[in-house]
Amino acid sequence: MTEQPPIPPPPTDQVPVCPRHPDRESYVRCQRCGRPTCPECQRPAAVGIQCVDCVREGARTVRQGRTVFGGSATDGRPLVTMTIIGICVAVYLLQQVVPGLTNRIAFVPALADTEPWRFLTSGFAHGPIYHIAFNMYALWIMGQYLEPLLGRARFVALYVLSAVGGSVVYLLMSTPQSYQDALLNGPGSWYTSAVGASGAVFGLFGAFLVLQRRLGRSAAGMYVIIGINAVIGFVIPGIAWQAHLGGLVTGAACAAAIGYLGRAKGPMQPGDRRIHWAALAAVGIVLVLLAVARYSTA
């Protein structure tokens, strides 16, 4: 018998190799680009595998999920709400151990023109324990619903603007008073401090009412809660109902900007994010202008 010659190996240029690792033969190909892919570069896909380059490219081209109102979709956890609650609790504890802290961060109309941080910091300070307990409970209930609905960035803007709006309306409804008059007749609202997240919480209430209407959902229970709190604000002394009113109106204005402006023509169609942020910025500018005008006429 004649001995058969050995079968020659295939040419080198026909052996599939991984583009990222040319020294490795790869007979498995990426389902997207068709290139050979070694085990180190393989990533599981819905069907077959993809190479790391295609997975990275796909991540860049996939559109980010959006909420009904155009915010970035989250996993549902109210991280911003929990963070705000943590900050309020931390500030409350510091108020108990740092002398004079409350006086330095509370909102006082007579001082806020030269110390403007008080417009916001007062929204993180509180009085008695029941004060912070009620506000944090209300914040937790509303935050669990509104934060995933709006997206975290919009929720932060809503909360901050509502807190500032509460301080601004408290300022607008305060009567200017000289220091000498305060000594002779007692301090009026111009020298009376206000603290608490109530203005911001009422802003969430106002936003809830507007957004529920935008979505065609009932908000009957919220009207009852707002009515009860409004009565409490007038019956129990020491409660700054002006801040409640300011937060409610500001929150409703912010929610109207998010829910009705831009391309939001249907209850399930996100609006234009640029118009939303421009409108929220306009709300902030209006608050600043109102405060400046009040101090210029005081």
Short mmCIF file of C-alpha atoms in Angstrom, two decimals:
data_model
loop_
_atom_site.label_atom_id
_atom_site.label_comp_id
_atom_site.label_asym_id
_atom_site.label_seq_id
_atom_site.Cartn_x
_atom_site.Cartn_y
_atom_site.Cartn_z
CA MET A 1 0.00 0.00 0.00
CA THR A 2 1.08 3.47 -0.74
CA GLU A 3 1.44 5.63 2.38
CA GLN A 4 -0.89 8.66 2.32
CA PRO A 5 0.82 11.99 2.85
CA PRO A 6 -0.20 13.90 6.00
CA ILE A 7 -2.97 16.53 5.67
CA PRO A 8 -1.36 19.96 5.76
CA PRO A 9 -2.66 22.44 8.39
CA PRO A 10 -4.95 25.22 7.13
CA PRO A 11 -3.28 28.45 6.13
CA THR A 12 -2.64 30.85 9.01
CA ASP A 13 -4.82 33.54 7.49
CA GLN A 14 -7.81 31.17 7.59
CA VAL A 15 -7.62 30.42 11.33
CA PRO A 16 -10.13 32.68 13.13
CA VAL A 17 -8.52 34.65 15.94
CA CYS A 18 -9.97 37.07 18.47
CA PRO A 19 -9.40 40.70 17.34
CA ARG A 20 -8.55 41.71 20.90
CA HIS A 21 -6.29 38.69 21.47
CA PRO A 22 -4.68 37.73 18.11
CA ASP A 23 -2.77 34.86 19.71
CA ARG A 24 -6.00 32.99 20.51
CA GLU A 25 -7.97 30.89 18.03
CA SER A 26 -11.70 31.63 18.35
CA TYR A 27 -14.36 29.61 16.56
CA VAL A 28 -17.26 31.34 18.33
CA ARG A 29 -18.45 34.50 16.65
CA CYS A 30 -20.22 37.59 17.99
CA GLN A 31 -23.93 37.57 17.05
CA ARG A 32 -23.80 41.30 16.32
CA CYS A 33 -20.63 41.96 14.35
CA GLY A 34 -19.73 38.39 13.34
CA ARG A 35 -16.11 38.63 14.47
CA PRO A 36 -14.38 35.73 16.26
CA THR A 37 -14.55 36.14 20.04
CA CYS A 38 -12.42 34.35 22.61
CA PRO A 39 -13.94 33.22 25.93
CA GLU A 40 -12.50 36.23 27.76
CA CYS A 41 -14.25 38.65 25.40
CA GLN A 42 -17.58 36.84 25.21
CA ARG A 43 -20.65 38.33 26.88
CA PRO A 44 -24.01 36.51 27.10
CA ALA A 45 -26.74 38.04 24.92
CA ALA A 46 -30.43 37.35 24.40
CA VAL A 47 -29.41 34.97 21.61
CA GLY A 48 -25.87 33.61 21.59
CA ILE A 49 -23.01 35.86 22.70
CA GLN A 50 -21.65 39.29 21.85
CA CYS A 51 -18.13 40.65 22.05
CA VAL A 52 -17.23 43.28 24.63
CA ASP A 53 -16.91 45.96 21.93
CA CYS A 54 -20.47 45.43 20.71
CA VAL A 55 -21.81 45.37 24.27
CA ARG A 56 -20.09 48.69 24.99
CA GLU A 57 -21.36 50.21 21.76
CA GLY A 58 -24.88 48.99 22.46
CA ALA A 59 -24.84 50.59 25.91
CA ARG A 60 -23.97 53.94 24.34
CA THR A 61 -26.78 53.80 21.78
CA VAL A 62 -29.59 52.53 24.03
CA ARG A 63 -31.93 55.36 24.99
CA GLN A 64 -32.18 56.04 28.70
CA GLY A 65 -35.54 55.24 30.23
CA ARG A 66 -37.72 58.22 31.11
CA THR A 67 -40.59 58.69 33.53
CA VAL A 68 -44.03 59.90 32.48
CA PHE A 69 -42.87 63.49 33.03
CA GLY A 70 -39.50 63.16 31.32
CA GLY A 71 -37.22 62.50 34.28
CA SER A 72 -34.58 59.77 34.32
CA ALA A 73 -36.18 56.48 35.30
CA THR A 74 -34.96 55.03 38.59
CA ASP A 75 -35.21 51.65 40.26
CA GLY A 76 -38.07 52.97 42.41
CA ARG A 77 -36.06 53.51 45.58
CA PRO A 78 -36.60 57.07 46.94
CA LEU A 79 -32.91 57.74 47.54
CA VAL A 80 -33.30 61.53 47.46
CA THR A 81 -36.17 61.36 49.94
CA MET A 82 -34.13 59.22 52.31
CA THR A 83 -31.16 61.57 51.94
CA ILE A 84 -33.27 64.63 52.79
CA ILE A 85 -34.73 62.84 55.81
CA GLY A 86 -31.21 61.92 56.91
CA ILE A 87 -30.05 65.53 56.58
CA CYS A 88 -33.03 66.83 58.57
CA VAL A 89 -32.47 64.29 61.34
CA ALA A 90 -28.74 65.10 61.45
CA VAL A 91 -29.45 68.84 61.65
CA TYR A 92 -32.03 68.25 64.39
CA LEU A 93 -29.49 66.31 66.45
CA LEU A 94 -26.92 69.06 65.93
CA GLN A 95 -29.47 71.60 67.11
CA GLN A 96 -29.63 69.76 70.40
CA VAL A 97 -25.88 69.83 71.02
CA VAL A 98 -24.55 72.93 69.23
CA PRO A 99 -25.52 76.12 71.07
CA GLY A 100 -26.98 78.82 68.85
CA LEU A 101 -27.17 76.66 65.72
CA THR A 102 -30.92 77.11 65.34
CA ASN A 103 -30.61 80.89 65.49
CA ARG A 104 -27.91 80.84 62.81
CA ILE A 105 -29.89 78.83 60.25
CA ALA A 106 -33.53 79.77 60.99
CA PHE A 107 -35.33 82.11 58.63
CA VAL A 108 -35.67 85.60 60.06
CA PRO A 109 -36.91 88.28 57.63
CA ALA A 110 -34.84 90.99 59.33
CA LEU A 111 -31.62 89.00 58.79
CA ALA A 112 -32.10 87.10 55.55
CA ASP A 113 -31.23 90.05 53.28
CA THR A 114 -27.61 89.87 54.46
CA GLU A 115 -27.69 86.13 55.24
CA PRO A 116 -29.59 84.67 52.25
CA TRP A 117 -28.73 81.05 53.07
CA ARG A 118 -31.49 81.23 55.69
CA PHE A 119 -34.10 80.97 52.91
CA LEU A 120 -33.04 77.34 52.44
CA THR A 121 -31.31 76.20 55.64
CA SER A 122 -34.43 76.92 57.68
CA GLY A 123 -36.13 74.10 55.78
CA PHE A 124 -33.80 71.54 57.38
CA ALA A 125 -34.09 72.74 61.00
CA HIS A 126 -36.98 71.90 63.32
CA GLY A 127 -38.47 72.73 66.69
CA PRO A 128 -40.02 70.13 69.02
CA ILE A 129 -39.72 66.42 68.32
CA TYR A 130 -43.31 66.16 67.07
CA HIS A 131 -42.51 68.88 64.52
CA ILE A 132 -39.78 66.90 62.79
CA ALA A 133 -41.67 63.62 63.26
CA PHE A 134 -44.73 64.88 61.38
CA ASN A 135 -42.70 66.52 58.61
CA MET A 136 -40.49 63.50 58.03
CA TYR A 137 -43.49 61.17 57.94
CA ALA A 138 -45.22 63.37 55.38
CA LEU A 139 -42.00 63.68 53.38
CA TRP A 140 -41.57 59.90 53.33
CA ILE A 141 -45.14 59.30 52.16
CA MET A 142 -45.02 61.92 49.40
CA GLY A 143 -41.43 61.19 48.37
CA GLN A 144 -42.13 57.52 47.72
CA TYR A 145 -44.69 58.53 45.12
CA LEU A 146 -43.32 61.75 43.61
CA GLU A 147 -39.62 60.92 43.36
CA PRO A 148 -40.00 57.90 41.02
CA LEU A 149 -42.71 59.78 39.11
CA LEU A 150 -40.63 62.90 38.47
CA GLY A 151 -37.10 61.54 38.53
CA ARG A 152 -34.55 62.43 41.19
CA ALA A 153 -33.25 65.68 39.68
CA ARG A 154 -36.74 67.15 39.25
CA PHE A 155 -37.71 66.02 42.75
CA VAL A 156 -34.70 67.83 44.23
CA ALA A 157 -35.61 70.99 42.29
CA LEU A 158 -39.22 70.75 43.48
CA TYR A 159 -38.20 70.31 47.10
CA VAL A 160 -35.61 73.11 47.14
CA LEU A 161 -37.82 75.61 45.31
CA SER A 162 -40.76 74.81 47.60
CA ALA A 163 -38.61 75.33 50.70
CA VAL A 164 -37.37 78.67 49.38
CA GLY A 165 -40.87 79.62 48.24
CA GLY A 166 -42.18 79.08 51.77
CA SER A 167 -39.54 81.45 53.15
CA VAL A 168 -40.23 84.06 50.47
CA VAL A 169 -43.98 84.17 51.18
CA TYR A 170 -43.24 84.36 54.92
CA LEU A 171 -41.07 87.37 54.08
CA LEU A 172 -43.73 88.96 51.86
CA MET A 173 -46.37 88.66 54.58
CA SER A 174 -44.15 90.01 57.36
CA THR A 175 -44.41 93.62 58.49
CA PRO A 176 -41.10 95.54 58.44
CA GLN A 177 -40.13 96.69 61.91
CA SER A 178 -37.20 98.65 63.25
CA TYR A 179 -35.06 97.24 66.01
CA GLN A 180 -36.20 99.97 68.37
CA ASP A 181 -39.86 99.17 67.70
CA ALA A 182 -39.14 95.51 68.38
CA LEU A 183 -37.63 96.42 71.76
CA LEU A 184 -40.54 98.68 72.71
CA ASN A 185 -43.51 96.75 71.33
CA GLY A 186 -42.16 93.24 71.11
CA PRO A 187 -40.84 91.44 68.04
CA GLY A 188 -43.35 90.97 65.26
CA SER A 189 -43.01 88.55 62.37
CA TRP A 190 -40.12 90.62 60.98
CA TYR A 191 -37.93 89.43 63.87
CA THR A 192 -39.64 86.08 64.49
CA SER A 193 -37.73 83.04 63.30
CA ALA A 194 -39.29 80.21 61.33
CA VAL A 195 -37.91 76.68 60.93
CA GLY A 196 -39.10 73.41 59.52
CA ALA A 197 -39.57 71.45 56.32
CA SER A 198 -43.28 72.26 56.32
CA GLY A 199 -42.96 74.70 53.40
CA ALA A 200 -41.22 72.06 51.28
CA VAL A 201 -43.69 69.36 52.37
CA PHE A 202 -46.61 71.58 51.41
CA GLY A 203 -44.84 72.07 48.09
CA LEU A 204 -45.00 68.30 47.61
CA PHE A 205 -48.69 68.43 48.49
CA GLY A 206 -49.27 71.09 45.84
CA ALA A 207 -47.26 69.16 43.25
CA PHE A 208 -49.23 66.02 44.03
CA LEU A 209 -52.54 67.79 43.38
CA VAL A 210 -51.38 69.17 40.02
CA LEU A 211 -49.77 65.96 38.79
CA GLN A 212 -52.70 63.79 39.81
CA ARG A 213 -54.97 66.07 37.82
CA ARG A 214 -52.55 65.88 34.88
CA LEU A 215 -52.68 62.09 34.99
CA GLY A 216 -56.45 62.01 35.41
CA ARG A 217 -56.25 60.47 38.87
CA SER A 218 -58.16 61.34 42.03
CA ALA A 219 -56.56 63.49 44.75
CA ALA A 220 -59.60 63.82 47.03
CA GLY A 221 -57.75 62.55 50.10
CA MET A 222 -55.02 65.16 49.71
CA TYR A 223 -57.57 67.99 49.84
CA VAL A 224 -58.66 66.73 53.25
CA ILE A 225 -55.08 66.56 54.53
CA ILE A 226 -54.29 70.07 53.27
CA GLY A 227 -57.50 71.41 54.82
CA ILE A 228 -56.71 69.87 58.22
CA ASN A 229 -53.18 71.28 58.17
CA ALA A 230 -54.47 74.69 57.12
CA VAL A 231 -56.80 74.76 60.13
CA ILE A 232 -54.02 73.62 62.46
CA GLY A 233 -51.81 76.43 61.15
CA PHE A 234 -54.34 79.02 62.31
CA VAL A 235 -55.44 77.34 65.55
CA ILE A 236 -52.11 76.34 67.10
CA PRO A 237 -49.86 79.34 67.83
CA GLY A 238 -46.26 79.40 66.62
CA ILE A 239 -46.92 77.71 63.26
CA ALA A 240 -45.81 79.70 60.20
CA TRP A 241 -48.87 79.17 58.01
CA GLN A 242 -47.38 81.72 55.59
CA ALA A 243 -44.58 79.27 54.79
CA HIS A 244 -47.15 76.52 54.26
CA LEU A 245 -48.99 78.72 51.78
CA GLY A 246 -45.78 79.70 49.99
CA GLY A 247 -44.62 76.12 49.67
CA LEU A 248 -48.00 74.96 48.41
CA VAL A 249 -48.18 77.62 45.69
CA THR A 250 -44.53 77.14 44.65
CA GLY A 251 -44.85 73.36 44.48
CA ALA A 252 -48.00 73.63 42.41
CA ALA A 253 -46.25 76.06 40.02
CA CYS A 254 -43.27 73.71 39.61
CA ALA A 255 -45.54 70.73 38.96
CA ALA A 256 -47.56 72.71 36.42
CA ALA A 257 -44.34 73.55 34.57
CA ILE A 258 -43.33 69.89 34.49
CA GLY A 259 -46.76 68.47 33.74
CA TYR A 260 -48.12 70.90 31.19
CA LEU A 261 -45.21 72.56 29.37
CA GLY A 262 -43.17 71.17 26.47
CA ARG A 263 -44.35 68.20 24.42
CA ALA A 264 -46.47 66.67 27.17
CA LYS A 265 -49.67 66.53 25.09
CA GLY A 266 -50.88 63.28 26.58
CA PRO A 267 -50.86 61.92 30.14
CA MET A 268 -48.27 59.29 29.19
CA GLN A 269 -46.03 61.42 26.97
CA PRO A 270 -42.88 62.93 28.53
CA GLY A 271 -42.43 66.67 28.10
CA ASP A 272 -39.40 68.51 26.79
CA ARG A 273 -36.71 68.44 29.46
CA ARG A 274 -35.17 71.72 28.32
CA ILE A 275 -38.46 73.56 28.69
CA HIS A 276 -39.02 71.96 32.08
CA TRP A 277 -35.69 73.14 33.45
CA ALA A 278 -36.10 76.58 31.91
CA ALA A 279 -39.50 76.89 33.60
CA LEU A 280 -38.13 75.71 36.96
CA ALA A 281 -35.30 78.22 36.65
CA ALA A 282 -37.91 80.90 35.94
CA VAL A 283 -39.74 79.96 39.16
CA GLY A 284 -36.47 80.38 41.07
CA ILE A 285 -35.81 83.76 39.45
CA VAL A 286 -39.31 84.97 40.34
CA LEU A 287 -38.73 84.00 43.98
CA VAL A 288 -35.45 85.91 44.04
CA LEU A 289 -37.04 88.99 42.46
CA LEU A 290 -39.91 88.93 44.96
CA ALA A 291 -37.47 88.80 47.87
CA VAL A 292 -35.34 91.60 46.44
CA ALA A 293 -38.42 93.76 45.84
CA ARG A 294 -39.65 93.20 49.40
CA TYR A 295 -36.38 94.24 50.96
CA SER A 296 -36.10 97.27 48.67
CA THR A 297 -39.43 98.56 50.01
CA ALA A 298 -38.92 97.58 53.65
#
